[in-house]
């Protein structure tokens, strides 16, 4: 239906009511929902699990807890997130040593973070090539690469195996134009505040999807 993944970080009012309203309305436009610590801390992990259960048939649920621990702990975290109903998880790659932890993960996608969207992430940027190489060795579902640094998205696309997905945050609130990451080789764009903070969240999502369609149609 689109290439739009909604980042559900910032909520107003009762978090369960807010999330319910958005997810019930946006299903025709949004393919996936990314949930991380902000929502879990607001509504409790049980509340998050209820959302996953209620809307899991309409959306791909991506757990974004940016796992970055010793491999045994990452393995346990992935098993628990999978058990909670999430379809995939975002994992930091810089701790490395993840081969064995990931080899046991079945039926749950793993996305490795290879760069971040904010300007100050210099240390990660310096190791971008290493992280890409590591990501491609791991045999995972894909990577997260920033729409705000389109050159990196293009390099990721050129370097990674063809079947790797590239998820790109940084569209909207962080300045990248909707569709711009797709143009540089991303598979999906992750968009949060420009939709969730809009009074007209449906219209905001529609505008993102329209821009994406123009790029895909090019
Ligand atoms: P927003 O569109 O509101 O800026 O949200 C972007 C989302 O993508 C947030 O959930 C953030 O955690 C995530 N993200 C990011 O912005 N940059 C990255 O490099 C990696 C991310 O996961």
CSV table of C-alpha atoms in Angstrom, one decimal, residues 92-164:
chain,number,residue,atom,x,y,z
A,92,UNK,CA,22.9,-1.7,17.0
A,93,UNK,CA,25.7,-3.3,15.1
A,94,UNK,CA,28.7,-1.6,16.8
A,95,UNK,CA,28.9,-4.1,19.7
A,96,UNK,CA,29.5,-6.8,17.0
A,97,UNK,CA,29.9,-10.5,17.9
A,98,UNK,CA,26.2,-11.0,17.0
A,99,UNK,CA,26.5,-14.0,14.6
A,100,UNK,CA,25.6,-16.7,17.1
A,101,UNK,CA,22.9,-14.7,18.9
A,102,UNK,CA,21.2,-14.0,15.6
A,103,UNK,CA,21.5,-17.5,14.2
A,104,UNK,CA,18.9,-18.8,16.6
A,105,UNK,CA,16.3,-16.1,15.8
A,106,UNK,CA,13.5,-17.5,13.7
A,107,UNK,CA,10.5,-15.8,12.3
A,108,UNK,CA,11.6,-12.4,13.5
A,109,UNK,CA,13.4,-9.9,11.3
A,110,UNK,CA,16.5,-8.1,12.4
A,111,UNK,CA,17.5,-4.6,11.1
A,112,UNK,CA,21.0,-3.3,11.8
A,113,UNK,CA,21.6,0.3,12.4
A,114,UNK,CA,24.5,1.5,10.1
A,115,UNK,CA,24.3,5.2,10.6
A,116,UNK,CA,22.1,7.8,12.4
A,117,UNK,CA,20.2,10.8,11.2
A,118,UNK,CA,21.4,13.5,13.6
A,119,UNK,CA,24.4,15.7,12.7
A,120,UNK,CA,26.5,14.8,15.7
A,121,UNK,CA,26.8,11.0,15.0
A,122,UNK,CA,30.4,11.4,13.8
A,123,UNK,CA,31.8,8.3,15.4
A,124,UNK,CA,29.2,6.0,13.8
A,125,UNK,CA,29.7,7.8,10.4
A,126,UNK,CA,33.4,7.2,10.6
A,127,UNK,CA,32.7,3.5,10.8
A,128,UNK,CA,29.9,3.4,8.2
A,129,UNK,CA,31.8,1.1,5.8
A,130,UNK,CA,32.7,-1.3,8.6
A,131,UNK,CA,29.1,-1.4,9.8
A,132,UNK,CA,27.8,-2.0,6.2
A,133,UNK,CA,30.3,-4.8,5.7
A,134,UNK,CA,29.3,-6.3,9.0
A,135,UNK,CA,25.6,-6.0,8.2
A,136,UNK,CA,26.0,-7.8,4.9
A,137,UNK,CA,28.0,-10.6,6.6
A,138,UNK,CA,25.3,-11.1,9.2
A,139,UNK,CA,22.6,-12.2,6.8
A,140,UNK,CA,19.8,-10.0,8.3
A,141,UNK,CA,16.6,-8.6,6.9
A,142,UNK,CA,18.0,-5.1,6.3
A,143,UNK,CA,19.5,-2.0,7.8
A,144,UNK,CA,18.4,1.4,9.1
A,145,UNK,CA,20.1,4.3,7.3
A,146,UNK,CA,19.3,8.0,7.6
A,147,UNK,CA,17.2,10.0,5.1
A,148,UNK,CA,19.1,13.1,6.3
A,149,UNK,CA,22.3,11.7,4.8
A,150,UNK,CA,21.1,10.6,1.4
A,151,UNK,CA,24.7,9.8,0.3
A,152,UNK,CA,24.9,7.1,2.9
A,153,UNK,CA,21.5,5.6,1.8
A,154,UNK,CA,22.8,5.4,-1.7
A,155,UNK,CA,26.1,3.8,-0.6
A,156,UNK,CA,24.2,1.3,1.5
A,157,UNK,CA,22.0,0.4,-1.5
A,158,UNK,CA,25.1,0.0,-3.7
A,159,UNK,CA,27.0,-2.1,-1.2
A,160,UNK,CA,24.4,-4.4,0.4
A,161,UNK,CA,22.9,-7.5,-1.1
A,162,UNK,CA,19.9,-6.8,-3.2
A,163,UNK,CA,17.4,-8.5,-0.9
A,164,UNK,CA,18.4,-6.3,2.0
